[in-house]
Every structure is written in C-alpha cells, then in structure tokens.
Coordinates of C-alpha atoms in Angstrom, one line a residue:
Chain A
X39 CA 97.0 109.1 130.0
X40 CA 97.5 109.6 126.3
X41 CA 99.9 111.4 124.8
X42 CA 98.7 114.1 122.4
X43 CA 99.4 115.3 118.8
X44 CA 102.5 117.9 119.1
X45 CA 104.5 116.2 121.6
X46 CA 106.8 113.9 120.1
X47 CA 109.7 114.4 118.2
X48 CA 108.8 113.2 114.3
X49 CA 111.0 110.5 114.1
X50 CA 109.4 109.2 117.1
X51 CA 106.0 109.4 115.8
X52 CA 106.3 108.0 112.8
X53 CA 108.5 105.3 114.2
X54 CA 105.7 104.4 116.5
X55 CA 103.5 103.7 113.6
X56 CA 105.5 101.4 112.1
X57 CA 106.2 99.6 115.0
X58 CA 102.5 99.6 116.0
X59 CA 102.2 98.4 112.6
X60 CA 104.0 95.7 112.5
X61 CA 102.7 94.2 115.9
X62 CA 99.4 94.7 115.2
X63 CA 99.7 92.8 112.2
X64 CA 101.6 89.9 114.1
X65 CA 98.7 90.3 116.3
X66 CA 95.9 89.8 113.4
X67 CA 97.4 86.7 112.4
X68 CA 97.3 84.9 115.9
X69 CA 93.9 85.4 115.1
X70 CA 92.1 83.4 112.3
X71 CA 90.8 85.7 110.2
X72 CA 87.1 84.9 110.8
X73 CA 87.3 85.7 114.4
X74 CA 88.5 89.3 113.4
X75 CA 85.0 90.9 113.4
X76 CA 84.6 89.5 116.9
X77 CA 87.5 91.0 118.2
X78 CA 85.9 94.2 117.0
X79 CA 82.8 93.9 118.9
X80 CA 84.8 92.9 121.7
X81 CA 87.2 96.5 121.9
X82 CA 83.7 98.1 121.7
X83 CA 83.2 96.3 125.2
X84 CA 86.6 97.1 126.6
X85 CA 85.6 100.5 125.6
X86 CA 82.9 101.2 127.2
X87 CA 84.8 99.4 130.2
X88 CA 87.7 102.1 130.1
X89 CA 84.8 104.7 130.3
X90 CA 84.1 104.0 133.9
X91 CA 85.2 106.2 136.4
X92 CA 86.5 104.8 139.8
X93 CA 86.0 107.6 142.9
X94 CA 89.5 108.2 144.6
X95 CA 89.0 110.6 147.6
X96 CA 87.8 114.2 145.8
X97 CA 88.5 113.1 141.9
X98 CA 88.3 109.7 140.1
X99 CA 90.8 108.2 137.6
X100 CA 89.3 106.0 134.8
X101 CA 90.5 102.9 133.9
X102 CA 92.9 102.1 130.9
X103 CA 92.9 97.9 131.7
X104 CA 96.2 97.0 129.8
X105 CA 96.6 93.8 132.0
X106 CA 92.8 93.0 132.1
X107 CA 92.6 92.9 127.8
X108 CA 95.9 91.0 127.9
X109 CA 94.1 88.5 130.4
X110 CA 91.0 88.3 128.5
X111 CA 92.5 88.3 125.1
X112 CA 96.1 87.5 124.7
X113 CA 98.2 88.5 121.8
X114 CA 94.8 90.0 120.1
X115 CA 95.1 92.2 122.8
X116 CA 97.3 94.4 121.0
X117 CA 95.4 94.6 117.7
X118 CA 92.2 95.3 120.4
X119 CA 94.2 98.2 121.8
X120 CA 95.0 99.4 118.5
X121 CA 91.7 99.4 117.2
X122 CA 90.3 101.1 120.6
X123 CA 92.9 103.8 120.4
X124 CA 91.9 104.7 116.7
X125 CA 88.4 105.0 117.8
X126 CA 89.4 107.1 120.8
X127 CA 91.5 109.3 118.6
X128 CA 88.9 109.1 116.1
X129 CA 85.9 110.2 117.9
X130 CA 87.1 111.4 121.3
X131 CA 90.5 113.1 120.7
X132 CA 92.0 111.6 123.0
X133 CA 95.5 111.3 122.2
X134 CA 95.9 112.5 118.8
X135 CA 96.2 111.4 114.9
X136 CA 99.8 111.7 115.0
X137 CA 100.4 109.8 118.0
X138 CA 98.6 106.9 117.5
X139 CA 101.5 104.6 116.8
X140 CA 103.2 105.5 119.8
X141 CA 99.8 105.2 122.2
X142 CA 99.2 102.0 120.8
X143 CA 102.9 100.6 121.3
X144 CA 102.2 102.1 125.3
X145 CA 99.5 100.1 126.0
X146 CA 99.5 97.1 123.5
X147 CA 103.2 96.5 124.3
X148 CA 101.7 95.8 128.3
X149 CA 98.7 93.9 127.7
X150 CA 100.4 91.6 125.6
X151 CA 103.6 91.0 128.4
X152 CA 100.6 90.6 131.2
X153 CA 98.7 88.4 129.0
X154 CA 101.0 86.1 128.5
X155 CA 102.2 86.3 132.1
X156 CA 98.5 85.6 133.6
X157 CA 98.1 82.9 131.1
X158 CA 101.5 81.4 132.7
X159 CA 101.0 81.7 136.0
X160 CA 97.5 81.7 136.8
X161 CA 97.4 77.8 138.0
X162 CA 94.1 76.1 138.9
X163 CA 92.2 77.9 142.1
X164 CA 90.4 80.8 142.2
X165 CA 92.6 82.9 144.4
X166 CA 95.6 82.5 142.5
X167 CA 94.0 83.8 139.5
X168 CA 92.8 86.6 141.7
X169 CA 96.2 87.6 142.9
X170 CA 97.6 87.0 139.4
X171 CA 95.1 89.2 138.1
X172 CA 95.9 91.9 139.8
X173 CA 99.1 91.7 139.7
X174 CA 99.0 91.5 135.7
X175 CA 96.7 94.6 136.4
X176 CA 99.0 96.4 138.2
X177 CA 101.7 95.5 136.1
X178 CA 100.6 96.2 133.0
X179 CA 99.7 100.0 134.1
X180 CA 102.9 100.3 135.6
X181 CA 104.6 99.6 132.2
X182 CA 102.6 101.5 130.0
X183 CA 103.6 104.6 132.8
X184 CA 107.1 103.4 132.0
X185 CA 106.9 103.6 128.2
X186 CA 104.8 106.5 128.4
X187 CA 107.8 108.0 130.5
X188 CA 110.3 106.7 128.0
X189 CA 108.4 108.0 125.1
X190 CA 108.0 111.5 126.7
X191 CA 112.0 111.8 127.3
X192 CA 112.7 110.9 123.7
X193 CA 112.4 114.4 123.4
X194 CA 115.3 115.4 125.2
X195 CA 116.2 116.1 128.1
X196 CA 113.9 119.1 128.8
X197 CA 111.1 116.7 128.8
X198 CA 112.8 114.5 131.6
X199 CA 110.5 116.4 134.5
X200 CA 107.2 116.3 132.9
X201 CA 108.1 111.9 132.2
X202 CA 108.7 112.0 135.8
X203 CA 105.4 113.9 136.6
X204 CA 103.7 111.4 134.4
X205 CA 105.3 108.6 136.2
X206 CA 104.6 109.8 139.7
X207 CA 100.8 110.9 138.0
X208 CA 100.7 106.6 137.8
X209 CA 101.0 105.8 140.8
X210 CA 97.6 105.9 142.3
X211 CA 96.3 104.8 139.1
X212 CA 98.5 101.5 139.3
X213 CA 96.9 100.3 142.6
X214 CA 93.2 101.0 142.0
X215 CA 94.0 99.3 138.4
X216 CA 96.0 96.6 140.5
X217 CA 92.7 96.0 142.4
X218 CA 90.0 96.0 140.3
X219 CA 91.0 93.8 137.6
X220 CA 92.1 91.3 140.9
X221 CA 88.3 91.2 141.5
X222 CA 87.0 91.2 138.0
X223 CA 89.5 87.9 137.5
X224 CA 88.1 86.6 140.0
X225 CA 84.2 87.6 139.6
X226 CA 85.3 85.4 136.0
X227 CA 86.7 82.6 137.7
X228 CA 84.0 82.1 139.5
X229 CA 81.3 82.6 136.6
X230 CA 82.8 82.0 133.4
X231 CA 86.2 80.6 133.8
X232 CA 86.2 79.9 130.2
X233 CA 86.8 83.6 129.7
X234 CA 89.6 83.6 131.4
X235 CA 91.2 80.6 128.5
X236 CA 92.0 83.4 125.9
X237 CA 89.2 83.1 123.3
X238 CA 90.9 84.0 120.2
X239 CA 93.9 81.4 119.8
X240 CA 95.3 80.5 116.3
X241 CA 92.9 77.8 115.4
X242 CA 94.7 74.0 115.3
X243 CA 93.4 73.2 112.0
X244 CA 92.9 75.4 109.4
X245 CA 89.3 76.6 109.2
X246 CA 88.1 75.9 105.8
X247 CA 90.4 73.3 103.8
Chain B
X110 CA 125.0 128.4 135.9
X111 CA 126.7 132.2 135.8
X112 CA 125.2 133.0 131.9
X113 CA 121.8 132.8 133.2
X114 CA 119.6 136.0 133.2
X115 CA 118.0 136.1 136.7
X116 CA 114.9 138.2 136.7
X117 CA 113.7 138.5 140.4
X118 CA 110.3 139.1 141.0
X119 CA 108.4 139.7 144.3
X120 CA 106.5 136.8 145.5
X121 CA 102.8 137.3 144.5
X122 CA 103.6 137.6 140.9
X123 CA 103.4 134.0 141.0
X124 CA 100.2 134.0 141.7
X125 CA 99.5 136.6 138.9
X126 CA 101.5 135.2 136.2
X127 CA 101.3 131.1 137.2
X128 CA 98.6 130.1 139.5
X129 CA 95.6 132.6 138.3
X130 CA 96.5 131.9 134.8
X131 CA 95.7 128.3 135.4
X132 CA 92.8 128.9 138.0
X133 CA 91.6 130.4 135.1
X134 CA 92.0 127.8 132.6
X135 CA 90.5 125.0 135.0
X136 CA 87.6 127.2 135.5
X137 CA 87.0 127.7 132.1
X138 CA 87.1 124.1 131.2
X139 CA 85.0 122.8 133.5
X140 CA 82.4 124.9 133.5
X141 CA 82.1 124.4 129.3
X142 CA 82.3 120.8 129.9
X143 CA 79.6 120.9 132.2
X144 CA 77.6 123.6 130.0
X145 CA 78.2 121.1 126.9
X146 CA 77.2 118.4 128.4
X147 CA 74.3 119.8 130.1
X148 CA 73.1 121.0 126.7
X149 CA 73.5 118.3 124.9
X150 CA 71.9 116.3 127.6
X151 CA 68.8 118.3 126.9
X152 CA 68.9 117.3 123.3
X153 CA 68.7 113.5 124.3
X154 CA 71.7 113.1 122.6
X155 CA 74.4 112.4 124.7
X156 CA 77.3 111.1 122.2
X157 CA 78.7 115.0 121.6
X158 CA 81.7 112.9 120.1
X159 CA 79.8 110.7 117.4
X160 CA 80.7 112.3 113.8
X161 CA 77.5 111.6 111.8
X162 CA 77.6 108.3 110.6
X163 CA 74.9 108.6 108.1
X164 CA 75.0 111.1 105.2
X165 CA 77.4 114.5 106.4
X166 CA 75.1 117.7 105.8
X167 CA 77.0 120.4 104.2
X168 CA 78.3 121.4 100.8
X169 CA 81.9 123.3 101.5
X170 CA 84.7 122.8 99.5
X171 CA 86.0 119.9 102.1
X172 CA 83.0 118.0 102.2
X173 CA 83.1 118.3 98.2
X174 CA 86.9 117.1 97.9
X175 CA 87.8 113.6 97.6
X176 CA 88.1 111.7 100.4
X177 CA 91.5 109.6 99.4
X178 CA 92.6 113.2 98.7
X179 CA 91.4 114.5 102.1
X180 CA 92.7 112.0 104.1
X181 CA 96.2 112.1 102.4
X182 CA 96.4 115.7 103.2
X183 CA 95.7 116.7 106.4
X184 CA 97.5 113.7 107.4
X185 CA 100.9 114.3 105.9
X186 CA 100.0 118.1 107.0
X187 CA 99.7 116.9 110.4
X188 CA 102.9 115.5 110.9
X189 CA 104.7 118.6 109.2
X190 CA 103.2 120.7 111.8
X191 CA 104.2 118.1 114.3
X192 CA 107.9 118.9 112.8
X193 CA 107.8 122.5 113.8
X194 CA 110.3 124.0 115.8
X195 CA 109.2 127.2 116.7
X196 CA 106.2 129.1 118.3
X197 CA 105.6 131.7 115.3
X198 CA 105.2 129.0 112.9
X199 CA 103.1 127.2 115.6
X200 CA 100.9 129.9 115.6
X201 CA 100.5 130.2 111.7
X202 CA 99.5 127.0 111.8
X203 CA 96.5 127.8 114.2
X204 CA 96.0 130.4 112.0
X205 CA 95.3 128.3 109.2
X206 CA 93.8 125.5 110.9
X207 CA 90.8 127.9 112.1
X208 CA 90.9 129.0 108.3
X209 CA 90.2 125.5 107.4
X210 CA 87.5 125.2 110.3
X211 CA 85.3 128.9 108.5
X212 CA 85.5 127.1 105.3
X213 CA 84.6 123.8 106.3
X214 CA 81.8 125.1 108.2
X215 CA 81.3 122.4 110.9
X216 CA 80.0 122.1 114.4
X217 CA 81.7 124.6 116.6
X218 CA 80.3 122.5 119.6
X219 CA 82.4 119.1 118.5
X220 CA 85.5 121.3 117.8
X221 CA 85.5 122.6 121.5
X222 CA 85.1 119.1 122.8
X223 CA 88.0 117.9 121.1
X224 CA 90.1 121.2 122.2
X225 CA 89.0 120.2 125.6
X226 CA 90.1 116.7 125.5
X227 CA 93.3 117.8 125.4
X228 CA 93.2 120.4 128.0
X229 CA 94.6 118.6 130.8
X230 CA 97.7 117.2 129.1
X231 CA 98.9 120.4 127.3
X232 CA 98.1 121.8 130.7
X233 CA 100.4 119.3 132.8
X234 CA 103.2 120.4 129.8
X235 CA 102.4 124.5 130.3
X236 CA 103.0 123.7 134.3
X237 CA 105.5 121.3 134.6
X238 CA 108.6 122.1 131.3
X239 CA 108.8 125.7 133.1
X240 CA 110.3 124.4 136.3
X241 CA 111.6 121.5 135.3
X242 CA 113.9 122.6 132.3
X243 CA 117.6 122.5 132.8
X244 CA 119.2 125.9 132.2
X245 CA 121.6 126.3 129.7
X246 CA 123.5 129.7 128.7
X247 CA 121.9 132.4 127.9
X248 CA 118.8 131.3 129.1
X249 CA 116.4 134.1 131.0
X250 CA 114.8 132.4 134.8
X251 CA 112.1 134.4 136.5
X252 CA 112.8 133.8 140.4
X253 CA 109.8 134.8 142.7
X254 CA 110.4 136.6 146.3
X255 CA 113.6 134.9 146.6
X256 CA 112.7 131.2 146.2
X257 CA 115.6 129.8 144.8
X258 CA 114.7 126.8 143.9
X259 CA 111.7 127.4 142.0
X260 CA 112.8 128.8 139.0
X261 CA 110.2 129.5 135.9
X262 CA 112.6 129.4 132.6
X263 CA 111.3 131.5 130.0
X264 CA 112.6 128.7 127.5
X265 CA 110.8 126.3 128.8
X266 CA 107.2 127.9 129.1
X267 CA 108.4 128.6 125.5
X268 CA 108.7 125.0 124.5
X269 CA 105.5 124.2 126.6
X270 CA 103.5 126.6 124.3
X271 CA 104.8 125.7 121.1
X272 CA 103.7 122.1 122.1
X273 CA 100.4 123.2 122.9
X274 CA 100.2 125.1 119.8
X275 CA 100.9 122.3 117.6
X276 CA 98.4 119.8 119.5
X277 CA 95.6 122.6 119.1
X278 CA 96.9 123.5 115.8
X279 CA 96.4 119.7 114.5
X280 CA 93.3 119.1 116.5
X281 CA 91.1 121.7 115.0
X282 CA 91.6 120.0 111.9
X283 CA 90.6 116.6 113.2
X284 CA 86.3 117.8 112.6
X285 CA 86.8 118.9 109.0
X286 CA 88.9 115.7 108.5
X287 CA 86.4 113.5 109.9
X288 CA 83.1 115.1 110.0
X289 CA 82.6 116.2 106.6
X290 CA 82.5 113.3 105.3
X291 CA 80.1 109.8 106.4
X292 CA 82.6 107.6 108.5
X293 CA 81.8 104.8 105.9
X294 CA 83.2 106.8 103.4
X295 CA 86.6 108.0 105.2
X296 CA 87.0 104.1 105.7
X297 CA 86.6 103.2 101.9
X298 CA 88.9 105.9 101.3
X299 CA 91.2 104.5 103.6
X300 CA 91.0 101.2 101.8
X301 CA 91.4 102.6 98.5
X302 CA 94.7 103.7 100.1
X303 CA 95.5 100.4 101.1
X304 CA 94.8 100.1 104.3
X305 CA 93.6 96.3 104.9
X306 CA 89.8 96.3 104.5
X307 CA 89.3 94.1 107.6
X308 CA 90.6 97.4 109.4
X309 CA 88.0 99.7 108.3
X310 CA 85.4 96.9 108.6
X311 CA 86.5 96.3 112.6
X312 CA 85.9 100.1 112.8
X313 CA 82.8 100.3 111.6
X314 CA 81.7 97.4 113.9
X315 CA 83.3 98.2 116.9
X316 CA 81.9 101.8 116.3
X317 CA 78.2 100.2 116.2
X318 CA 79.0 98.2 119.3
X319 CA 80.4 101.0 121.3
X320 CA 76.6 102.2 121.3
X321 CA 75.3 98.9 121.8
X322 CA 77.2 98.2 125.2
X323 CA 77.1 102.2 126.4
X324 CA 73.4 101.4 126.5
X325 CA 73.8 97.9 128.1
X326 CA 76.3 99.6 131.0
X327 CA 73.9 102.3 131.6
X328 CA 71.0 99.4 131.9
X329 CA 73.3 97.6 134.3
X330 CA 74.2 100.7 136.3
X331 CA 70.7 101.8 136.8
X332 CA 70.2 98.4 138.3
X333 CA 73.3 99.2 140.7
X334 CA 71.9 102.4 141.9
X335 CA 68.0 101.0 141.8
X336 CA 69.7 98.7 144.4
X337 CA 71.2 101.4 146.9
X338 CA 74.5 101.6 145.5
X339 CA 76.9 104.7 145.4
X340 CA 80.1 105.5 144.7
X341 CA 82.2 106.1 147.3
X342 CA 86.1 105.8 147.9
X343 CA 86.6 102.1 149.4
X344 CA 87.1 98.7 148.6
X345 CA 83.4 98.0 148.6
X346 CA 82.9 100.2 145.9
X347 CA 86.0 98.7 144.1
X348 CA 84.5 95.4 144.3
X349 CA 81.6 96.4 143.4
X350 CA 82.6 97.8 140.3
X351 CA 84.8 95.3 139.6
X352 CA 81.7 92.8 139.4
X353 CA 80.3 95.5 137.2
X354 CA 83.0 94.7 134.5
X355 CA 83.4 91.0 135.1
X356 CA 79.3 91.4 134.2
X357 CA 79.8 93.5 131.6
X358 CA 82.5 91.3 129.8
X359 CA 80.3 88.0 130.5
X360 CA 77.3 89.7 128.2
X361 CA 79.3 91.1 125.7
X362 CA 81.7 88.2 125.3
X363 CA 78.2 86.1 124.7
X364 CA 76.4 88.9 122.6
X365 CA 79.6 89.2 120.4
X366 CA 79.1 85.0 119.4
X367 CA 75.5 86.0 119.2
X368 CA 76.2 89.0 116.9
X369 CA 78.1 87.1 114.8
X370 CA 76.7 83.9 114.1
X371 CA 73.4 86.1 113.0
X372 CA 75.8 88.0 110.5
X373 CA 77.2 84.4 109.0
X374 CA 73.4 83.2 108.4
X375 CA 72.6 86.2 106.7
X376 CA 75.5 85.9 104.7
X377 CA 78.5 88.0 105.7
X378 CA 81.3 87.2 104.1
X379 CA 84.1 89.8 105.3
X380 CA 82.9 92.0 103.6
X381 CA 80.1 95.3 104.0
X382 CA 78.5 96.6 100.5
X383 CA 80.4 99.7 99.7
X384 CA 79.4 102.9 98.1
X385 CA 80.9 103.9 94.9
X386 CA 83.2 106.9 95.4
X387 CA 83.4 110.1 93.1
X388 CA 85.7 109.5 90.7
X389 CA 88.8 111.8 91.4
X390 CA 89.0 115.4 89.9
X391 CA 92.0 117.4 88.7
X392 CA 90.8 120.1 91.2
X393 CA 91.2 117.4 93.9
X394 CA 94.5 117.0 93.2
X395 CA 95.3 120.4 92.9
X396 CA 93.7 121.3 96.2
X397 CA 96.0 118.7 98.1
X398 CA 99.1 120.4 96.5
X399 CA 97.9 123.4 97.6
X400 CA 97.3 122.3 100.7
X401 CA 100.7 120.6 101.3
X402 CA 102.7 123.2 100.1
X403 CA 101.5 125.4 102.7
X404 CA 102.6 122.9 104.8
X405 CA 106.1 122.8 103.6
X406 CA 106.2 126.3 103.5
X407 CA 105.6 126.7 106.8
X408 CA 108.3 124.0 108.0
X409 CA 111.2 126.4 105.6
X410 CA 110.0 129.5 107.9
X411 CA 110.4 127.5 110.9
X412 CA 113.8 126.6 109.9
X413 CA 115.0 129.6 108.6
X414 CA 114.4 131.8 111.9
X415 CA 116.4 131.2 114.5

C-alpha cells in the first residue's frame, strides 16, 4: 500500500524527501559508480516482480518484496526502491509526486534492516536461508506496515483509526510475503546461490586508479 | 462528550448515505478498469500507463513551455495544494487542475487511470476517518437506528474528502506534467535542475527494462499455464510462484551483466547523448509566476476562512 498525494501533513512530506535523499545517496555510494546502470536494470526486474498477483481466497494482494530486494541487494536496495517508486509514481500513480520521500523511506528503510539481517544470519544450508528468508520477508512487510502506520498518524490523532486499518490491512499480506520470498530464497540457494552474496558491494580496490 | 450534536437517523439511512454510495463507487471502478483495459487490449497495446517516450504529439501552451519551468511549477504547486486546509479551497484546486487538463489537451483515457489508481486508498480514507474520528466539542455525529457505537462524524467525512480532493486535485496534473513532454526531455530538465544525471539515466534504463522483463514474465508464464498450471489459493501455488520469481531474478540478474557489458563495448561512458533544450523564454518565466501565484493565492483563502 502506498500512500497518496494529499495525505500527509507538509512538513512530513517534505521531510520525507530529504530523508529519502539522503539515504539514497548513502546508498549510491555503497555502490561503485559503474555498477549504477545495473542496478537500474535490476529495479526494472523487481518491478515487474511486484506486478504479480498472489490469489488469496476471493481477491489477491500483490507483492511489495521489501525483504526479498534487501536479500538480493543489500544497502542498494534502498536506492532500488527509490528508483522503483519514482517510476511507479511516474507512470502508474501509484502513490503520488508529493509523497515519494516518504514511500521510499517505508519500504527502503525495511529492505535495508532485512538485508542486512539475511546477510547475518543466513549461515551455510539451504534450509536456514529458507527460514531466514522468509522471515526477512515477513519482516520487512511488517515494518514497512509499521512506518506506513506511523507516517499515517503524523497527522494527528484523527488519522490514528485509518493507521490502524492499514496495519490490520498488513496482516494477511505479511504471511503470504513471509512465504513466498522463503521459497524464492530457497529456489536461489539451490540454483544460483551466488545471488544470494549481495552483488553490488563497495568494490575492495578502486576501479580505475 | 455532552457538546456533541447527535443527529439520530433511522437505520437504513446507512445504507443510503454510506454503503450504496460506496457500492456505487466500487462498481464504477471496476467496471472502467475492466472497460479500459479491455480496450486497450484491443489496440495491442497493453501499457495504458507508458507516457510516450518518443516525440509528445501536441502543440498546447504546456507542451510549448519549458520543461525546467514546467517541472519547477507544478511541483512547488503540488505541495501548496498538499498544504491546504480546507475543502473549498480543495475544490478550487480541482477546479483548476481540470482547467489545466482542457488546455493541455492530453489523453483523457491515461488521466482516468491515474484517478483510478488512487481509488482504493482515498476510498479506505472516505470509510474509515468518519467512524474512527475522536469527537471534540461542537462536533455534529450522525447515529443510525440507535447503534451507539457506530457514529459517522460529519468532521471527519469532512477531512476524508478534503484529502481526497487534494490527491485528485494533484493527480490530474500528473498527465500534463509528464505527458506533454518526451520522458527524455523531463529528465534533462531535471538535470539542468541539478538533479544527479546518473538519476535520470537509471530512469531511463530501468524504464526500457521494465518492458524488456514484462515480456520475459509473460513468456515465462505462458510456459506455466502451457504446463497445466492455475492459480489457486494454496501453498502449491505459492511455491509455484515463488520459483516463478526465483526464475525471473536468475535471467534478469544474468541479462543485466549481458546488457551491460554490450553498452561498455559500444562505448558508454555514463552518459546518453542529450538533446539540446529550447533556450528559456521570458514568457516561460512569466507563465510559472503565474502559475504559482495561483497557488499561493489559494493557500491565503484557505487560511483566511475559518
């Protein structure tokens, strides 16, 4: 769920751009700078990933993969998200101009604590990266629905029963986002565990002199 | 809460005022997403939601103003509407907005999509800040048949709409801020502005490569379905899926080193050829200080009612 132009106080908005801001550009530099185009081509893929619909009973939720692009990514995750977002915004409207920051901070701030916690804890055998997976999967939706709740009540405290709507909305969301990125981590343990090593690390030596 | 008005109301006036409303409003949408879609379907061209990328059609005044200009504007403007208080500003600035939309004369199809992307959150704000808003003094509460504890607060519906307002409001100028103009261009003029060009350029890529892998996933899932799979609510179909994804990041992890290496041996250096941009008018100028007074005019109304 993204939040939409209209809905948060100003100061909010604007404070979530300069936030997002500043973390996305922490975020650029873990990359080097030649391996920015890839991570371009690689939020295309995430993308097209979120734009799959998983059926739950009569509707279907579609999947926002915080923990998954943390997994896959690490810190360049949240310059990922960013980008994604923009694009969203850009051609979908989905969450709106004025909101960016703040979406971004949502689901950047999430990947980036699940990445790091996958990388930690994901030990050697297949099934613990599968249960580590999902958990970062589950985790990381969970606390974009708690920012998402926070950001919402900034507005006061008429806007404290739609953040808990929003929360509760989460819920369902959580598990089947829980699950899936448990199997997808472990569909890429077993075929390309190399994915799972965070391909865009600050090179040791500097690339060219 | 004594200073609360208390309007009762017999029970199936909830129905008329609340749940047929939104009835309504989910019936609408659906069925124009469906009709959209179906149409465009038709056409072959399925991506309602990509601006044009090559060369904008149109001559209006907004596809003829310059594009640092342009930008500048209506995004400064869109975060003074986000500032207002009140409904009949809120509604001014739809108003205007759908001013903006006659003159820059774009697709009334995209503008609809984007107005229905937004649907279901406005919605969840238009259902839930009515119920859930604590009263203070003076506030007016319709109760229905007697049901105490569901209370629909005027001021709160009234908050809920003046959010809407403000999201449609700024949406309906997202098309004329993004359509009239090639999406290579908006990005040089967001560089010229001095946004990091390595920004605009990940744009433009990831834009390209959005196509690139919708194409790959619908190759894929045709695959799935040529094989006897459906979609149905269960872990098989989870796993499923999930191998989906873990498939789909395996080829586009390897086409993304493929895609690049070819752009190094053909020369890329960080950087795209650019277009020259029109140099800036006076008019330009004047149109965005036009534009943006409006915009400040409109937040001195909104503060001066009460």
């Amino acid at each position: 769920m993204h939040i939409s132009d209209g809905v948060l106080p100003i100061s909010v908005a604007v404070g979530g751009y300069v936030a997002g801001a500043g973390l996305a550009a922490w975020s650029a530099r873990r990359a080097s700078n030649e391996d920015l185009p890839k991570v371009a081509v690689v939020t295309s893929a995430f993308f097209v990933a979120s734009l799959i619909h998983v059926p739950l009973g009569p509707t279907s939720a579609h999947l926002l993969m915080p923990g998954l692009a943390g997994a896959l990514l690490g810190p360049v995750a949240f310059l990922s998200i960013g980008l994604g977002l923009l694009l969203q915004s850009l051609l979908f409207q989905f969450g709106g101009l004025t909101a960016l920051g703040a979406n971004a901070l949502m689901m950047g701030v999430p990947a980036v604590a699940c990445g790091w916690f996958f990388q930690k804890y994901k030990g050697r055998t297949q099934l613990r990266q599968t249960i580590i997976g999902g958990l970062a999967g589950a985790s990381g939706t969970a606390l974009a629905a708690v920012i998402l709740a926070i950001l919402l009540a900034t507005g006061g405290e008429d806007f404290f029963g739609v953040a808990k709507i929003a929360l509760l909305a989460h819920v369902p969301v959580i598990i089947i986002e829980g699950i899936v990125s448990a199997f997808t981590i472990g569909f890429l343990a077993r075929v390309k565990p190399s994915l799972l090593m965070h391909s865009f690390r600050r090179p040791q030596i500097p690339a060219h002199g | 809460m004594g200073d609360v008005n208390v309007i009762q109301m017999p029970l199936w006036q909830l129905f008329a005022m609340v749940v047929a409303p939104f009835g309504l409003l989910a019936v609408v949408v659906t069925l124009l997403r469906r009709r959209i879609r179906r149409r465009s379907a038709e056409k072959g061209d399925p991506d309602w939601s990509v601006p044009q990328l090559e060369g904008a059609a149109g001559h209006s005044l907004i596809h003829r103003w310059d594009v640092r200009c342009k930008i500048v504007t209506i995004i400064v403007y869109s975060f003074m509407i986000t500032a207002i208080r009140q409904m009949t500003p809120a509604l001014v600035a739809i108003g205007l907005s759908c001013l903006v939309l006659i003159v820059a004369r774009v697709s009334m199809t995209k503008v609809l999509m984007r107005i229905l992307a937004i649907a279901g959150f406005i919605t969840m704000f238009l259902l839930v800040m009515p119920f859930t808003v604590p009263l203070h003094k003076g506030d007016t509460v319709i109760v229905f048949g007697g049901l105490n504890w569901l209370q629909f607060s005027m001021r709160g519906f009234n908050l809920a709409a003046t959010i809407a307002a403000k999201a449609v409001a700024i949406t309906l100028l997202m098309e004329p801020l993004l359509a009239t103009a090639p999406l290579p261009v908006t990005l040089q003029g967001l560089s010229r502005l001095g946004v990091p060009d390595m920004a605009g350029q990940m744009v433009l890529l990831s834009y390209r490569y959005i196509n690139v892998f919708r194409h790959e996933a619908r190759r894929m899932a045709t695959g799935m379905q040529v094989r006897g799979f459906r979609k149905r609510t269960g872990v098989a179909t989870v796993q499923a899926l999930a191998n989906f994804l873990g498939m789909l990041f395996v080829r586009s992890f390897e086409r993304t080193e493929r895609v690049f290496d070819a752009m190094r041996a053909r020369g890329y250096r960080g950087l795209f050829p650019e277009q020259t941009l029109k140099r800036q008018r006076p008019a330009d100028l004047v149109g965005a200080g036009l534009w943006l007074t409006v915009g400040v005019a409109l937040l001195v109304f909104d503060r001066m009612i009460v």
